[in-house]
XYZ file of C-alpha atoms in Angstrom:
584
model
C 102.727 57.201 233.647
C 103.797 55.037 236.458
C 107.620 54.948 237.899
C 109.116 52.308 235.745
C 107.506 53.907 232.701
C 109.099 57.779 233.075
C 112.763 55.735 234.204
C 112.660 53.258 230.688
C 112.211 57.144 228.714
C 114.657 58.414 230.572
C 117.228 55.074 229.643
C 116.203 55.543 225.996
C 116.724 59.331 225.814
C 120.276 59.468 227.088
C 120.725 55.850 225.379
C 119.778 58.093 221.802
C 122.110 61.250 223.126
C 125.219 58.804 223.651
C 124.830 57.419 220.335
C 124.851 60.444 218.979
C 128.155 61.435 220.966
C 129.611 58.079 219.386
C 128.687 58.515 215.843
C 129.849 62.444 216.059
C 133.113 61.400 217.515
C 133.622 58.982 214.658
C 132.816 61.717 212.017
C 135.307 64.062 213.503
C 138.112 61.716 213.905
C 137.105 59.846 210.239
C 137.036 63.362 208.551
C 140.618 63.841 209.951
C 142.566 60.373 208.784
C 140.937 59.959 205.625
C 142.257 61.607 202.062
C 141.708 65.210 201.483
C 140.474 64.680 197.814
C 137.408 62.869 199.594
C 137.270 64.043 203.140
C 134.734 67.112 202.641
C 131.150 66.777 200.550
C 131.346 70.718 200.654
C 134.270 69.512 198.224
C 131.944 67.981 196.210
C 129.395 70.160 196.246
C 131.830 73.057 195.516
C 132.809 70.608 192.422
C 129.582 70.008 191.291
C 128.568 73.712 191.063
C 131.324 74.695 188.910
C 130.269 71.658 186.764
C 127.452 73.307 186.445
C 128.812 76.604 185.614
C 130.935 74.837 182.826
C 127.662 72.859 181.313
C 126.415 76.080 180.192
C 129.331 76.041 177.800
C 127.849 74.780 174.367
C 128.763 70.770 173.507
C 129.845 69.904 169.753
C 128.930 73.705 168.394
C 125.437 73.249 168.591
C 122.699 74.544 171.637
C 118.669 74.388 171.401
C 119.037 78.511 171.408
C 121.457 78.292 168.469
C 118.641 76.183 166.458
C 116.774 79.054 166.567
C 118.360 81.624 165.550
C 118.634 82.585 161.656
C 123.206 82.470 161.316
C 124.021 85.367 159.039
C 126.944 88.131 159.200
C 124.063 90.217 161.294
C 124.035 87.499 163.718
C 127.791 87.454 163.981
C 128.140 91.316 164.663
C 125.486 91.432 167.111
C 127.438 88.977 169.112
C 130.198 90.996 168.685
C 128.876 94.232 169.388
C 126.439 92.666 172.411
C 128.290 89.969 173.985
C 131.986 91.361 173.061
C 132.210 95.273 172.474
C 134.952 96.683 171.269
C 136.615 93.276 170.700
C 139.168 93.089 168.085
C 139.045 89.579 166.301
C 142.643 88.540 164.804
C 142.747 85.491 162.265
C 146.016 83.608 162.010
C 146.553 81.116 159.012
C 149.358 79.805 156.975
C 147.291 80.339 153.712
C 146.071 84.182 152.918
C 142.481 84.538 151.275
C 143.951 86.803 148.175
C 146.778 86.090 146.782
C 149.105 88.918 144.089
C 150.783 87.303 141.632
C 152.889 88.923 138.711
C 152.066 88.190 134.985
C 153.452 89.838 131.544
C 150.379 92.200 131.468
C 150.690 93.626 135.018
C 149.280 91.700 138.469
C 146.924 88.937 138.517
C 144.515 88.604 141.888
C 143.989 84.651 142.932
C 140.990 83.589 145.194
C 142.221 80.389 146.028
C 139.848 77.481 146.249
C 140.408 76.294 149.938
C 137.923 75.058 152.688
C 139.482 77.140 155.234
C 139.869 80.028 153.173
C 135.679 79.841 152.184
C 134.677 78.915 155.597
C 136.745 81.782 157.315
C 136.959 84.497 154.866
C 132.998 85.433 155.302
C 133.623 85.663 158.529
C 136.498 88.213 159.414
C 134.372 90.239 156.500
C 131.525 90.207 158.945
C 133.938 90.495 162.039
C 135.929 93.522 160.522
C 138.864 91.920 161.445
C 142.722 91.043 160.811
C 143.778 87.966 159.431
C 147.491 87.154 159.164
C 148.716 85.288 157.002
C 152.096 84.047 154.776
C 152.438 85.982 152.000
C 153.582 83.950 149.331
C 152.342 85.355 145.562
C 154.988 86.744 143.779
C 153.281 90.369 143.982
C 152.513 90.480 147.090
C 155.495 92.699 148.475
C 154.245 95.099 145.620
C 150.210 95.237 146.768
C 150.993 96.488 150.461
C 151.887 99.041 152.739
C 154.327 100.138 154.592
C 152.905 97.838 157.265
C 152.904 95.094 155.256
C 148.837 95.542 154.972
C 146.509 95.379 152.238
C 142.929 96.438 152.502
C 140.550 93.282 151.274
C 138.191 92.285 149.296
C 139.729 93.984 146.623
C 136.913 96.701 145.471
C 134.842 96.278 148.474
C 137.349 96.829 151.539
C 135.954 95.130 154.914
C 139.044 93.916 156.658
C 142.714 94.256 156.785
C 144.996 91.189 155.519
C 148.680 91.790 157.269
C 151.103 89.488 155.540
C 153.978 87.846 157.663
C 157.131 87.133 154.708
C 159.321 83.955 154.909
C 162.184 82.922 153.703
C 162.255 80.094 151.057
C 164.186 78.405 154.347
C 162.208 78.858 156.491
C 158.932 77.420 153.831
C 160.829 74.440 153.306
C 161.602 73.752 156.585
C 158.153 74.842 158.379
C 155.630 73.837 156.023
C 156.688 71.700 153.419
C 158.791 69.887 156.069
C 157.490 69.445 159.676
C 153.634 70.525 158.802
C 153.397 68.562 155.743
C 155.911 65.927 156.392
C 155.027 65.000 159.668
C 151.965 66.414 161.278
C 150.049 65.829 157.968
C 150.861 62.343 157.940
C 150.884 61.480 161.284
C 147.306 62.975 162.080
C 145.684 61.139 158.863
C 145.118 57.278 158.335
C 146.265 57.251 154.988
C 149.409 54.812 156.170
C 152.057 57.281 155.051
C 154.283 57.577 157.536
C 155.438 60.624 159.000
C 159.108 61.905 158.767
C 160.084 64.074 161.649
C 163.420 66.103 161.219
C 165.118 68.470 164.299
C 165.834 70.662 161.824
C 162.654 71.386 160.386
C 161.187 71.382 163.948
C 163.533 74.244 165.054
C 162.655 76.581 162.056
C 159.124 75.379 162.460
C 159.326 77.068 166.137
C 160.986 80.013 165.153
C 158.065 80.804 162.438
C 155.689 80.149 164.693
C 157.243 82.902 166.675
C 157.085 85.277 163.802
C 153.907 84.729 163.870
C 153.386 85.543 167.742
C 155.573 88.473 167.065
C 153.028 90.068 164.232
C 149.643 88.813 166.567
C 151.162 91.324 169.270
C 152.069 93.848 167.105
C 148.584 93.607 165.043
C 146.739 93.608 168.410
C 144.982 96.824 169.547
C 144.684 96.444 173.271
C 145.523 93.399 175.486
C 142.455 91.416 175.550
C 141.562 90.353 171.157
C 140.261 87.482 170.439
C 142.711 85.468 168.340
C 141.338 83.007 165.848
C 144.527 80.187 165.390
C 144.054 78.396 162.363
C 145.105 74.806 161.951
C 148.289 72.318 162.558
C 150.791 74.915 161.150
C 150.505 76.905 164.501
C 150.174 74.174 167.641
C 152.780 76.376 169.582
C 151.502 79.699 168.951
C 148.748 80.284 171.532
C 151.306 79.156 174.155
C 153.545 81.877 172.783
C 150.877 84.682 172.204
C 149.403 83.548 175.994
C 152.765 84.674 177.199
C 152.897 88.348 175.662
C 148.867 88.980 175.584
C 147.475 86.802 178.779
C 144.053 88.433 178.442
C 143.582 87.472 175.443
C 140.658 84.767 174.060
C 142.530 81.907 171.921
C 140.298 80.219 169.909
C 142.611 77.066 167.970
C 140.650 75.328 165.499
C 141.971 72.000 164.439
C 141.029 71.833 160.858
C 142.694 67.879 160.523
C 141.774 65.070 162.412
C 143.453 64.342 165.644
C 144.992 60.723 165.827
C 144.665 58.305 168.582
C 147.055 58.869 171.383
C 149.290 55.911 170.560
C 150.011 56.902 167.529
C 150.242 60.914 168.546
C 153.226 59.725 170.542
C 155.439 59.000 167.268
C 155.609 62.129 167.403
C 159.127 63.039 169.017
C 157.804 66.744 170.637
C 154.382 65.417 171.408
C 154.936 67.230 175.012
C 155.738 70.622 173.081
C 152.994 70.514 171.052
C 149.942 69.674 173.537
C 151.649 72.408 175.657
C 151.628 75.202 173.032
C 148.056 73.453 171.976
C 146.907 73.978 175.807
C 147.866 77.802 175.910
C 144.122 77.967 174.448
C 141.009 79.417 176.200
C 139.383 76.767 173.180
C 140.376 74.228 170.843
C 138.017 73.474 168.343
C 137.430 70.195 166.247
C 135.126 68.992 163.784
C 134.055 65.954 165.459
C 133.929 64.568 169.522
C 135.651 61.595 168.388
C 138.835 64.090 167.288
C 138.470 66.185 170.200
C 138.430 62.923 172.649
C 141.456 62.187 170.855
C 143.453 64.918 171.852
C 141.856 64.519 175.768
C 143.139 61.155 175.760
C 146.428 62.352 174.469
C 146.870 65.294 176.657
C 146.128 62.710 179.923
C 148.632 60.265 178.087
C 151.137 62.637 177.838
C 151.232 65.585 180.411
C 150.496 65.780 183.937
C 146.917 67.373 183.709
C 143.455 67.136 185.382
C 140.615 66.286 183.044
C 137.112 67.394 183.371
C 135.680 64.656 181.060
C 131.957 65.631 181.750
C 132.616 69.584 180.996
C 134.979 68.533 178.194
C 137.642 71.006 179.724
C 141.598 70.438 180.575
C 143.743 71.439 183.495
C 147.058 72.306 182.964
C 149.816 74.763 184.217
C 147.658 76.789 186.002
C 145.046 77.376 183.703
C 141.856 75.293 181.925
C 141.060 75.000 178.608
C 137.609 73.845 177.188
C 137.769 71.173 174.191
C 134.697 71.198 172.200
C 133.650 69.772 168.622
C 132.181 72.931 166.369
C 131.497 71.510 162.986
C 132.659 73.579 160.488
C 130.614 74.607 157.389
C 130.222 76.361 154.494
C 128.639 80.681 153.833
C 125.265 80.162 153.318
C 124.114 81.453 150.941
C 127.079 81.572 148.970
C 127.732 84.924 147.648
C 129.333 83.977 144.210
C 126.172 81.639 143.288
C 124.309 84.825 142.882
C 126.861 85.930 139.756
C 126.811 82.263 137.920
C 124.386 81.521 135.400
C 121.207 78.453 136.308
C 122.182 74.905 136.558
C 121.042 74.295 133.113
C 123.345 76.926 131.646
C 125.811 75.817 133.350
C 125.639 72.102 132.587
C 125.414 73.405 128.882
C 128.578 75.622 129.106
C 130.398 72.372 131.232
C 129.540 69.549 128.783
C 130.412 71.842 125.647
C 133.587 72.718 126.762
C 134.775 68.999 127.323
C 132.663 67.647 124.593
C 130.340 65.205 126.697
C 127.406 64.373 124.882
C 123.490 64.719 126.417
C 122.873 61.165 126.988
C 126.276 60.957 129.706
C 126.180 61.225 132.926
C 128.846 63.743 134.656
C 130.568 62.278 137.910
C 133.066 64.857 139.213
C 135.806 64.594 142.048
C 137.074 68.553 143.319
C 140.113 68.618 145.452
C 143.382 69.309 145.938
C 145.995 66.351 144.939
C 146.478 65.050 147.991
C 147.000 61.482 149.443
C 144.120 61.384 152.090
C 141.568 62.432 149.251
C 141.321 58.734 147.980
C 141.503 60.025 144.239
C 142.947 56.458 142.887
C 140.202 54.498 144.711
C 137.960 56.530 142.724
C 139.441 55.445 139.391
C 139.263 52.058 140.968
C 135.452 51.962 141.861
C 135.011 53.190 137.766
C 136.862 50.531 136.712
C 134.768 48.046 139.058
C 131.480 49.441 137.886
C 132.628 49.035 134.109
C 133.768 45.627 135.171
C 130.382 44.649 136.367
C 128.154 46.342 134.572
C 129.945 46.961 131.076
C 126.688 48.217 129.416
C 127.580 51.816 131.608
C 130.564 51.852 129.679
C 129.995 55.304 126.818
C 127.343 56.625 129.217
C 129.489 57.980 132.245
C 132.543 60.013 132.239
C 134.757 60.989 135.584
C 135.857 64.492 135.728
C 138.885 65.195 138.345
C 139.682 68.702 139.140
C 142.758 68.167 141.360
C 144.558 71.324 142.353
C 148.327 70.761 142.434
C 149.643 70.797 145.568
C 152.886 69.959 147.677
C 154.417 68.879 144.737
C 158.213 68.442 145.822
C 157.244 66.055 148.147
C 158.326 62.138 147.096
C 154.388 61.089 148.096
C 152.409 63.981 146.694
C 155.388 63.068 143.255
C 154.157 59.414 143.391
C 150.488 60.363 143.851
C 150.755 62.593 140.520
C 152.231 59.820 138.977
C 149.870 57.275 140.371
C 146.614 59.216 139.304
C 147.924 59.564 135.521
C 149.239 56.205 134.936
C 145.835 54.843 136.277
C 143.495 57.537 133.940
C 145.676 56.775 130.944
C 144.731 52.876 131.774
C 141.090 53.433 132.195
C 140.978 56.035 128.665
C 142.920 52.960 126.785
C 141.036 49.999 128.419
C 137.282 51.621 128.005
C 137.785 54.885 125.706
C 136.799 55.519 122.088
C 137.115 57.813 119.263
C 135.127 60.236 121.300
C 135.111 59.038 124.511
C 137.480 59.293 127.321
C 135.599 57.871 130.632
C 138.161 59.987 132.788
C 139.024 63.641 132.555
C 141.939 64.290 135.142
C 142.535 68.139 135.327
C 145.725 68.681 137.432
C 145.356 72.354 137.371
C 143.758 75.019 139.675
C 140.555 76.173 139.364
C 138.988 79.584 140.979
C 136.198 79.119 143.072
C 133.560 80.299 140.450
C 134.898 77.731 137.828
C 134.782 75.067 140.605
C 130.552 75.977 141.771
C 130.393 76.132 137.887
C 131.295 72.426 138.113
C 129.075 71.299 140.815
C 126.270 72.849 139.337
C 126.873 70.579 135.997
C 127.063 67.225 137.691
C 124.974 64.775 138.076
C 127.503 62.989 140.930
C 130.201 64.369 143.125
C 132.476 61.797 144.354
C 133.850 62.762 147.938
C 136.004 59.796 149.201
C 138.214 60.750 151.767
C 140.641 58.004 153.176
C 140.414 60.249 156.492
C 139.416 64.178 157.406
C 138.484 66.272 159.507
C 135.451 67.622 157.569
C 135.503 68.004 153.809
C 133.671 71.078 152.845
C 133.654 69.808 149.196
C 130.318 67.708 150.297
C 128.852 71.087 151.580
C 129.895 73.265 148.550
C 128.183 70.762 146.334
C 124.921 70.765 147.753
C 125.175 74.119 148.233
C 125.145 74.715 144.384
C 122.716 72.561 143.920
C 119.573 75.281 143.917
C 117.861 72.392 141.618
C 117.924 69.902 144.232
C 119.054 67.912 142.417
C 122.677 65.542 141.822
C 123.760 62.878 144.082
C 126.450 62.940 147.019
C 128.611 59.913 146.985
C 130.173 60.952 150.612
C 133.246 58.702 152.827
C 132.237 57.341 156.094
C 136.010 58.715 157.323
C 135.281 62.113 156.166
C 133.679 64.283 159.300
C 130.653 65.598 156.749
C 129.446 62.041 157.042
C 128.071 62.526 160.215
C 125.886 65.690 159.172
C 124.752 64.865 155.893
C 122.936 61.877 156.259
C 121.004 61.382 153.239
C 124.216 61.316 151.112
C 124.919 58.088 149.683
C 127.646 56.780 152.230
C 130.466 54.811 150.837
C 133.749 53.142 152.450
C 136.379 54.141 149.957
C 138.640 50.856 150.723
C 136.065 49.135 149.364
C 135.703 49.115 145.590
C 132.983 46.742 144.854
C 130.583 49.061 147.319
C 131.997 52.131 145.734
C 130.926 50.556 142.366
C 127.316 49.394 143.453
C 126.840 53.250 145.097
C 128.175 54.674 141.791
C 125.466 52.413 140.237
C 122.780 53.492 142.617
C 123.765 57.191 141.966
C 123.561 56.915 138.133
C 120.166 55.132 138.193
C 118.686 57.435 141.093
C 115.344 59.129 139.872
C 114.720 62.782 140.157
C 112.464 62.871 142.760
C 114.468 60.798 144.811
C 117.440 63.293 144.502
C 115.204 66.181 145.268
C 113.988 63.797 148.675
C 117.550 63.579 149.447
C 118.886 66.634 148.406
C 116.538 68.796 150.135
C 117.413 67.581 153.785
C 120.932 68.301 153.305
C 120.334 71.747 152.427
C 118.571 72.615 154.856
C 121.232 71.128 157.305
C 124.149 73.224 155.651
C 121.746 76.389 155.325
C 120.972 75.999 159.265
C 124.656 74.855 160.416
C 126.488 77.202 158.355
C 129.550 78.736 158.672
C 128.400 81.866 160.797
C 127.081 79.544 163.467
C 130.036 77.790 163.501
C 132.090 80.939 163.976
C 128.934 82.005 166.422
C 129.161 79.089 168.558
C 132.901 79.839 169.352
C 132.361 83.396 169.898
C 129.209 82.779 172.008
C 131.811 80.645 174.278
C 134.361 83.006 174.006
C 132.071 86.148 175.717
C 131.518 83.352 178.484
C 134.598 82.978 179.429
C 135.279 86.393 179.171
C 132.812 87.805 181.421
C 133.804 84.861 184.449
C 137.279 85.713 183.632
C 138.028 87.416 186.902
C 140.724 85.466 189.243
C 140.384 85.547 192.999
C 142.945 88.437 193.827
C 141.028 90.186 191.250
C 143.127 90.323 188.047
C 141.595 90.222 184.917
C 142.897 86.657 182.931
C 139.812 85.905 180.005
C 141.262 82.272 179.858
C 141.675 80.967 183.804
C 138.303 78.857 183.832
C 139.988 77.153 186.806
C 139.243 80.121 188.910
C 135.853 78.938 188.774
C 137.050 75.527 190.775
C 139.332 77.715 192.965
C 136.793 80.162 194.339
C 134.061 77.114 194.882
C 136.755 75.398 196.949
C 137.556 78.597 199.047
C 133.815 79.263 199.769
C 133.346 75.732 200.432
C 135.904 76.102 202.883
């Protein structure tokens, strides 16, 4: 190479080296002036892992191991006894799964007929568990211990139900009154508005308290895993993470949650997203609820949101927000003691006098507001409108438990649902023929499979809800495959079982042209329907559902370990706090 070659190399080489000076200079001095959120990708990488570590967490209750695994109370104490040994599971609910009441001839025993009492009793039987609840049958005092504890089921004892007493006060004021009066209301679109009193909020605090009080004096060591049941309790895993902060909270949101605009009617909306947020999980049955409450929490407290890993920052501590669909005990134990559909559609139509050639549609719920009852009466009177030659060949049978009754809306509801049956039995009735059968009484859950097992419809038309395991008991029952599911697009069941005929309840001239759909629906097209469905609920029953949660509860649980070393099941943000420091 000659001269002038080897001194252009030597230009270009220490040209190259001084640009690299440069552009290191720049980095140093840029890394220094600019934000620390953004001034280090080991930031973001440190983020990104602990994304990752989060994304194992199971979205919306359902994984592709879970699919296939065979859900059964096996499955649920293998978890247990694998994943969580030694674990003692605690079930907290307003309403207890047997109920003592007192009658002339000694004590009666009520099972009462409630989703959450038939999706969650299976599974503290398979659990071994507690569950704590209000005791509020006149016998109850009389059926316990010393401890207040009664060994359940009756006959067949697999867990221990600890009942927590209150005052008729404190009833009025906690349940009837801020649960039912305002949280009720405000988290359902059924445009009754919510009535919020400072009084009933106090007592409603000071129950849930009690409660918190009998969780830590039920609990066996410091770490259980506390099921919280529902709206009556949105401060009590705040106020059991205080006493037991090892503890896994699982609160499952059996209601919808409302947008965040209309959550802030409510006057302690802070309170209750911070007792809410003293979770390791809150549960709900759909991601459209459960991105309600995000967008609430980041309305209303100062949080960090992990929208991707569906977790929440807040006070030190993260909790994950997932959708777990709820369900239904498949297969449901008490179908193996009632007699085959046709027996039972013989010993339904005799006892209400419907002849052979009508068709059975049949509503089961309690009498509540949300449960669109009325527009069902209304859709009846549409289809006889329409199509008067159904008139003498259908007849509507309401089972509508009682319920709430000394409030002025669940009065005017009452009212409401007689005035408009009495209407309907004058308008299109007969000497012997009454188109609508409204029974305003309770029903055990035998009497109300019984039912389903005799219909040729079931009518569920939610106005709004969380999930409606009416939809799922019915086509549970149905070992025939056969009956058709008139089902609410605002009911969370909607969204699972698909083949269902899918109605908007506002609308009476659809309801009217389903009904008509359902009545003239051919056997084999129930069966193609029908059979789908079951499979669904016999896949995504209510022992996955429980699974899922505990499956996410053992995760946390075994990366529960802070950096200084201290055990604390629910601080998920250690996870971000150690990437950071290594990153560092």
């Amino acid at each position: 190479m000659s001269d002038f070659g080897i001194e252009v190399l030597w230009v270009l080489i220490v040209a190259s080296l001084g640009l690299s000076a440069v552009a290191l200079v720049f980095s140093i001095s840029r890394r220094r002036h600019i934000p620390a959120a953004a001034s280090s990708a080991g930031d973001d990488l440190a983020l990104e892992a602990a994304r990752t570590v989060l994304r194992e967490f199971e979205k919306n209750g359902h994984s592709a191991d879970a699919a296939l695994i065979t859900w059964s109370p096996d499955t649920l104490r293998k978890i247990l006894a694998d994943d969580l040994p030694e674990t003692q599971v605690i079930v907290v609910s307003n309403r207890e799964p047997y109920i003592h009441n007192t009658r002339d001839d000694g004590i009666e025993l009520l099972v009462p007929a409630s989703g959450l009492v038939s999706a969650l009793e299976p599974i503290t039987r398979a659990c071994a568990g507690t569950w704590i609840a209000y005791g509020g049958g006149s016998a109850d005092r009389f059926t316990v211990d010393e401890n207040d504890r009664v060994e359940v089921p009756p006959g067949n004892p697999s867990y221990t139900l600890r009942r927590v007493w209150l005052t008729e006060e404190e009833y009025q004021a906690y349940y009837l009154g801020f649960a039912n009066e305002g949280l009720w209301p405000l988290c359902h679109i059924a445009f009754t508005r919510p009535i919020f009193r400072a009084s009933d909020w106090q007592v409603y605090e000071a129950v849930n308290r009690k409660f918190a009080d009998t969780v830590v004096a039920e609990a066996r060591n410091k770490r259980p895993i506390v099921l919280v049941q529902d709206y009556h309790f949105a401060l009590l895993p705040r106020m059991i993470r205080e006493r037991l902060p090892e503890a896994i909270i699982i609160t499952f949101w059996h209601i919808p949650w409302p947008n965040s605009e209309v959550y802030s009617i409510c006057p302690w909306r802070e309170r209750i997203l911070e007792g809410l947020l003293g979770s390791s999980i809150i549960g709900f049955h759909t991601q459209f609820h459960a991105n309600n409450f995000t967008e609430s929490v980041d309305r209303t407290l100062e949080s960090r949101i992990e929208r991707a890993d569906a977790a929440i920052s807040h006070g030190g501590q993260t909790t994950l927000v997932h959708a777990y669909p709820i369900s239904i005990e498949w297969p449901a134990e008490l179908l193996a003691r009632l007699p085959a559909v046709e027996e039972c559609r013989a010993c339904v139509r005799e006892r209400f006098g419907l002849p052979a050639n009508v068709q059975l549609c049949v509503g089961v719920e309690r009498l509540d507001y949300t449960k669109g009852i009325p527009d069902r009466f209304q859709a009846l009177d549409e289809l006889f409108t329409r199509y008067p030659e159904w008139v003498g060949k259908v007849v509507f049978l309401q089972v509508a438990a009682p319920s709430r009754g000394t409030l002025p809306a669940y009065q005017q509801l009452h009212d409401e649902c007689l005035r408009y049956a009495e209407e309907l039995n004058q308008r299109y009735g007969g000497e012997n023929y009454s188109p609508v059968l409204l029974l305003a009484e309770h029903h055990s859950q035998e009497q109300v499979y019984e039912i389903y097992r005799a219909a040729d419809i079931c009518m569920v038309t939610s106005l709004h809800d969380g999930m409606n395991l009416v939809a799922k008991e019915f086509v549970a029952a149905r070992d025939d495959e056969q009956g058709v599911l008139l089902l609410s697009t605002f009911a969370g069941a909607s969204r699972e079982l698909l083949e269902a005929l899918i109605v908007n309840p506002y609308d009476a001239t659809m309801m009217s042209e389903a009904l008509l759909q359902a009545l003239t629906m051919t056997p084999d097209e129930q069966r193609e329907r029908m059979r789908p469905m079951r499979e669904m609920v016999r896949d995504n029953n209510v022992y996955r559902w429980a699974g899922s949660m505990l499956l996410d509860a053992a995760r946390l649980r075994k990366r529960g370990v802070t950096g200084n070393g201290e055990r604390n099941s629910n601080n998920v943000v250690s996870i971000f706090e150690r990437a950071r420091k290594a990153a560092s």
